[in-house]
Amino acid sequence: MTTTPALTAPPPVLILQRVAQSRGGRPLFDGVDLALHPGQLLWVQGANGSGKTSLLRLICGLSAPRAGRVHVAQALLYIGHRPGLKDVLSVIEQLRSSAALAGRPCSEGEALAALAPVGLDEAAGLRLAQLSEGQRRRAALAQLWLPRAPRLWVLDEPLAALDTAMADRLAQRLDRHADEGGSVVFTSHQALPLKRPVRSLQLGWS
């Protein structure tokens, strides 16, 4: 008689173990434990000043925790609340530059294809200085539609300055990314219209 081997869950892409952080000598959070697996979405919540952005920066390796361990098992894509766009570049130049700096260069055609879902394909030649805040946010988020994107996405307030239609399109992209085995960590002051289950992590002192 043959037996079917038991299926094993894929290893986590992100592990936080007893992570603590402070800013200017003031504790932000302490004892954060988490394991995030492929296909999971994590919503980091908390009041202003609770350390949401600080936690994302720890995950991205941009700062070190005061205590605990942060382990990221694979490459990631980080889009911050201030995405660092350069006003002198055009929309398509910025997108291709960001991809190249991340070690994932893309062609002009691939960049134009990524700009279409965010409604900026016809504005590809405009300088970023000419765009509204909502358009600038969409220009940064276009990275999510590029080929060869990492499996782990870390997004700080991705809904900032977006209209309802673009928020829906972003949620659809995150759902599809999770369906394909990707993972997302995001902060947001409002819920995204996601169809997949969303884990939540609440920061703040009781």
Tab-separated table of C-alpha atoms in Angstrom:
chain	number	residue	atom	x	y	z
A	1	MET	CA	0.000	0.000	0.000
A	2	THR	CA	1.296	3.428	-0.888
A	3	THR	CA	0.771	6.509	1.204
A	4	THR	CA	0.528	10.070	0.041
A	5	PRO	CA	3.127	12.272	1.703
A	6	ALA	CA	1.692	15.009	3.883
A	7	LEU	CA	1.712	18.444	2.346
A	8	THR	CA	3.911	20.907	4.160
A	9	ALA	CA	3.080	24.586	4.357
A	10	PRO	CA	5.548	26.899	2.608
A	11	PRO	CA	7.951	28.620	4.973
A	12	PRO	CA	7.113	32.165	6.058
A	13	VAL	CA	8.435	35.063	4.015
A	14	LEU	CA	8.585	37.320	7.077
A	15	ILE	CA	9.245	36.546	10.745
A	16	LEU	CA	9.113	39.049	13.607
A	17	GLN	CA	10.216	37.770	17.002
A	18	ARG	CA	9.686	39.913	20.113
A	19	VAL	CA	10.423	43.038	18.088
A	20	ALA	CA	10.587	46.367	19.924
A	21	GLN	CA	11.297	49.856	18.681
A	22	SER	CA	11.561	53.359	20.094
A	23	ARG	CA	11.942	56.834	18.617
A	24	GLY	CA	13.723	59.669	20.382
A	25	GLY	CA	13.839	57.593	23.543
A	26	ARG	CA	10.061	57.010	23.510
A	27	PRO	CA	8.864	53.396	23.196
A	28	LEU	CA	6.721	52.781	20.113
A	29	PHE	CA	5.918	49.074	20.390
A	30	ASP	CA	7.257	46.018	22.144
A	31	GLY	CA	7.004	42.241	21.838
A	32	VAL	CA	5.697	42.073	18.274
A	33	ASP	CA	5.560	38.446	17.100
A	34	LEU	CA	4.468	37.493	13.612
A	35	ALA	CA	4.988	34.960	10.831
A	36	LEU	CA	3.690	35.939	7.397
A	37	HIS	CA	3.318	33.215	4.781
A	38	PRO	CA	2.972	33.274	0.979
A	39	GLY	CA	-0.489	34.384	-0.091
A	40	GLN	CA	-1.179	36.383	3.071
A	41	LEU	CA	-2.113	40.058	3.403
A	42	LEU	CA	-1.250	41.936	6.605
A	43	TRP	CA	-2.835	45.261	7.590
A	44	VAL	CA	-0.718	47.102	10.167
A	45	GLN	CA	-3.027	49.385	12.145
A	46	GLY	CA	-2.639	51.946	14.901
A	47	ALA	CA	-3.047	55.595	15.770
A	48	ASN	CA	-0.718	58.242	14.418
A	49	GLY	CA	2.610	57.916	16.202
A	50	SER	CA	2.101	54.264	17.129
A	51	GLY	CA	5.045	53.160	14.982
A	52	LYS	CA	3.437	51.812	11.819
A	53	THR	CA	5.985	53.368	9.467
A	54	SER	CA	8.787	52.477	11.893
A	55	LEU	CA	7.740	48.813	11.716
A	56	LEU	CA	7.715	48.869	7.918
A	57	ARG	CA	11.198	50.391	7.910
A	58	LEU	CA	12.393	47.555	10.170
A	59	ILE	CA	10.965	45.000	7.741
A	60	CYS	CA	12.749	46.708	4.847
A	61	GLY	CA	16.078	46.818	6.689
A	62	LEU	CA	16.136	50.625	6.713
A	63	SER	CA	16.570	50.686	10.496
A	64	ALA	CA	17.409	48.231	13.274
A	65	PRO	CA	15.055	47.157	16.077
A	66	ARG	CA	15.705	48.159	19.668
A	67	ALA	CA	15.147	44.512	20.564
A	68	GLY	CA	14.065	41.299	18.877
A	69	ARG	CA	14.648	39.783	15.453
A	70	VAL	CA	13.381	40.610	11.971
A	71	HIS	CA	13.872	37.977	9.270
A	72	VAL	CA	12.863	38.522	5.647
A	73	ALA	CA	13.295	35.421	3.515
A	74	GLN	CA	13.216	37.048	0.097
A	75	ALA	CA	13.551	40.274	-1.839
A	76	LEU	CA	10.842	42.856	-1.302
A	77	LEU	CA	9.352	45.952	-2.896
A	78	TYR	CA	8.838	48.965	-0.619
A	79	ILE	CA	6.705	51.963	-1.549
A	80	GLY	CA	6.786	54.532	1.220
A	81	HIS	CA	4.264	57.170	2.221
A	82	ARG	CA	6.619	59.660	0.535
A	83	PRO	CA	7.735	57.567	-2.447
A	84	GLY	CA	10.760	59.729	-3.297
A	85	LEU	CA	9.831	60.710	-6.827
A	86	LYS	CA	12.162	63.077	-8.670
A	87	ASP	CA	10.321	66.048	-10.154
A	88	VAL	CA	12.813	66.468	-13.012
A	89	LEU	CA	12.073	62.996	-14.399
A	90	SER	CA	9.153	62.057	-16.591
A	91	VAL	CA	6.659	59.476	-15.372
A	92	ILE	CA	8.163	56.703	-17.485
A	93	GLU	CA	11.745	57.720	-16.663
A	94	GLN	CA	10.968	57.515	-12.943
A	95	LEU	CA	9.359	54.095	-13.282
A	96	ARG	CA	12.230	52.660	-15.308
A	97	SER	CA	14.793	54.256	-12.993
A	98	SER	CA	13.135	52.768	-9.899
A	99	ALA	CA	13.086	49.338	-11.518
A	100	ALA	CA	16.734	49.560	-12.563
A	101	LEU	CA	17.873	50.717	-9.112
A	102	ALA	CA	16.078	47.719	-7.629
A	103	GLY	CA	17.980	45.389	-9.965
A	104	ARG	CA	14.936	44.618	-12.107
A	105	PRO	CA	15.334	46.755	-15.261
A	106	CYS	CA	12.331	46.956	-17.555
A	107	SER	CA	11.839	47.916	-21.173
A	108	GLU	CA	9.925	50.969	-22.333
A	109	GLY	CA	7.090	48.705	-23.432
A	110	GLU	CA	6.924	46.998	-20.042
A	111	ALA	CA	6.878	50.375	-18.306
A	112	LEU	CA	4.058	51.649	-20.528
A	113	ALA	CA	2.090	48.470	-19.825
A	114	ALA	CA	2.515	49.052	-16.082
A	115	LEU	CA	1.357	52.670	-16.384
A	116	ALA	CA	-1.882	51.698	-18.146
A	117	PRO	CA	-3.647	50.155	-15.091
A	118	VAL	CA	-2.960	53.308	-13.061
A	119	GLY	CA	-4.219	55.566	-15.852
A	120	LEU	CA	-0.888	57.211	-16.640
A	121	ASP	CA	0.101	55.625	-19.946
A	122	GLU	CA	-0.956	58.754	-21.852
A	123	ALA	CA	0.929	60.923	-19.331
A	124	ALA	CA	4.146	58.887	-19.545
A	125	GLY	CA	6.145	61.810	-20.936
A	126	LEU	CA	4.986	64.388	-18.392
A	127	ARG	CA	7.393	65.573	-15.718
A	128	LEU	CA	6.438	64.442	-12.236
A	129	ALA	CA	6.427	68.088	-11.137
A	130	GLN	CA	3.367	68.563	-13.365
A	131	LEU	CA	1.294	65.867	-11.646
A	132	SER	CA	-1.269	66.111	-8.876
A	133	GLU	CA	-0.700	64.275	-5.603
A	134	GLY	CA	-3.038	61.505	-6.687
A	135	GLN	CA	-1.207	61.084	-9.975
A	136	ARG	CA	2.142	61.008	-8.182
A	137	ARG	CA	0.853	58.258	-5.898
A	138	ARG	CA	-0.312	56.297	-8.937
A	139	ALA	CA	3.080	56.784	-10.587
A	140	ALA	CA	4.720	55.144	-7.574
A	141	LEU	CA	2.167	52.327	-7.408
A	142	ALA	CA	2.756	51.475	-11.089
A	143	GLN	CA	5.725	49.427	-9.852
A	144	LEU	CA	3.191	46.814	-8.703
A	145	TRP	CA	2.313	46.093	-12.332
A	146	LEU	CA	5.879	45.650	-13.568
A	147	PRO	CA	7.082	42.148	-14.505
A	148	ARG	CA	9.472	40.315	-12.187
A	149	ALA	CA	8.231	42.181	-9.112
A	150	PRO	CA	9.306	40.653	-5.765
A	151	ARG	CA	6.900	38.344	-3.964
A	152	LEU	CA	6.797	40.487	-0.802
A	153	TRP	CA	5.350	44.002	-1.034
A	154	VAL	CA	5.560	46.554	1.790
A	155	LEU	CA	3.269	49.542	1.248
A	156	ASP	CA	2.963	52.578	3.533
A	157	GLU	CA	-0.423	54.311	3.157
A	158	PRO	CA	-0.947	53.235	-0.465
A	159	LEU	CA	-4.447	54.760	-0.521
A	160	ALA	CA	-3.189	58.288	0.156
A	161	ALA	CA	-4.652	60.739	-2.411
A	162	LEU	CA	-6.307	57.956	-4.439
A	163	ASP	CA	-9.885	58.173	-5.699
A	164	THR	CA	-12.346	55.316	-5.207
A	165	ALA	CA	-11.825	53.827	-8.663
A	166	MET	CA	-8.047	53.629	-8.200
A	167	ALA	CA	-8.449	52.237	-4.678
A	168	ASP	CA	-10.598	49.447	-6.145
A	169	ARG	CA	-7.996	48.755	-8.841
A	170	LEU	CA	-5.231	48.609	-6.237
A	171	ALA	CA	-7.235	46.171	-4.115
A	172	GLN	CA	-7.765	43.953	-7.150
A	173	ARG	CA	-4.004	43.978	-7.791
A	174	LEU	CA	-3.220	43.008	-4.204
A	175	ASP	CA	-5.817	40.224	-4.287
A	176	ARG	CA	-4.311	38.849	-7.487
A	177	HIS	CA	-0.783	39.084	-6.071
A	178	ALA	CA	-1.872	37.037	-3.051
A	179	ASP	CA	-3.702	34.540	-5.303
A	180	GLU	CA	-0.386	34.030	-7.104
A	181	GLY	CA	1.467	33.324	-3.855
A	182	GLY	CA	2.702	36.826	-3.096
A	183	SER	CA	2.463	38.547	0.275
A	184	VAL	CA	1.691	42.129	1.244
A	185	VAL	CA	2.255	44.196	4.385
A	186	PHE	CA	0.486	47.552	4.311
A	187	THR	CA	-0.614	50.425	6.501
A	188	SER	CA	-3.790	52.370	5.867
A	189	HIS	CA	-6.157	54.603	7.799
A	190	GLN	CA	-9.033	53.099	5.857
A	191	ALA	CA	-9.888	49.596	4.764
A	192	LEU	CA	-8.998	48.441	1.272
A	193	PRO	CA	-11.852	46.740	-0.627
A	194	LEU	CA	-10.034	43.399	-0.648
A	195	LYS	CA	-11.785	40.100	-1.353
A	196	ARG	CA	-9.168	37.861	0.260
A	197	PRO	CA	-8.952	37.484	4.055
A	198	VAL	CA	-6.721	40.084	5.688
A	199	ARG	CA	-4.709	39.586	8.850
A	200	SER	CA	-4.329	42.588	11.114
A	201	LEU	CA	-1.615	43.738	13.477
A	202	GLN	CA	-2.587	46.463	15.942
A	203	LEU	CA	0.209	48.660	17.252
A	204	GLY	CA	-0.059	50.842	20.322
A	205	TRP	CA	0.280	50.608	24.071
A	206	SER	CA	-2.689	49.581	26.168
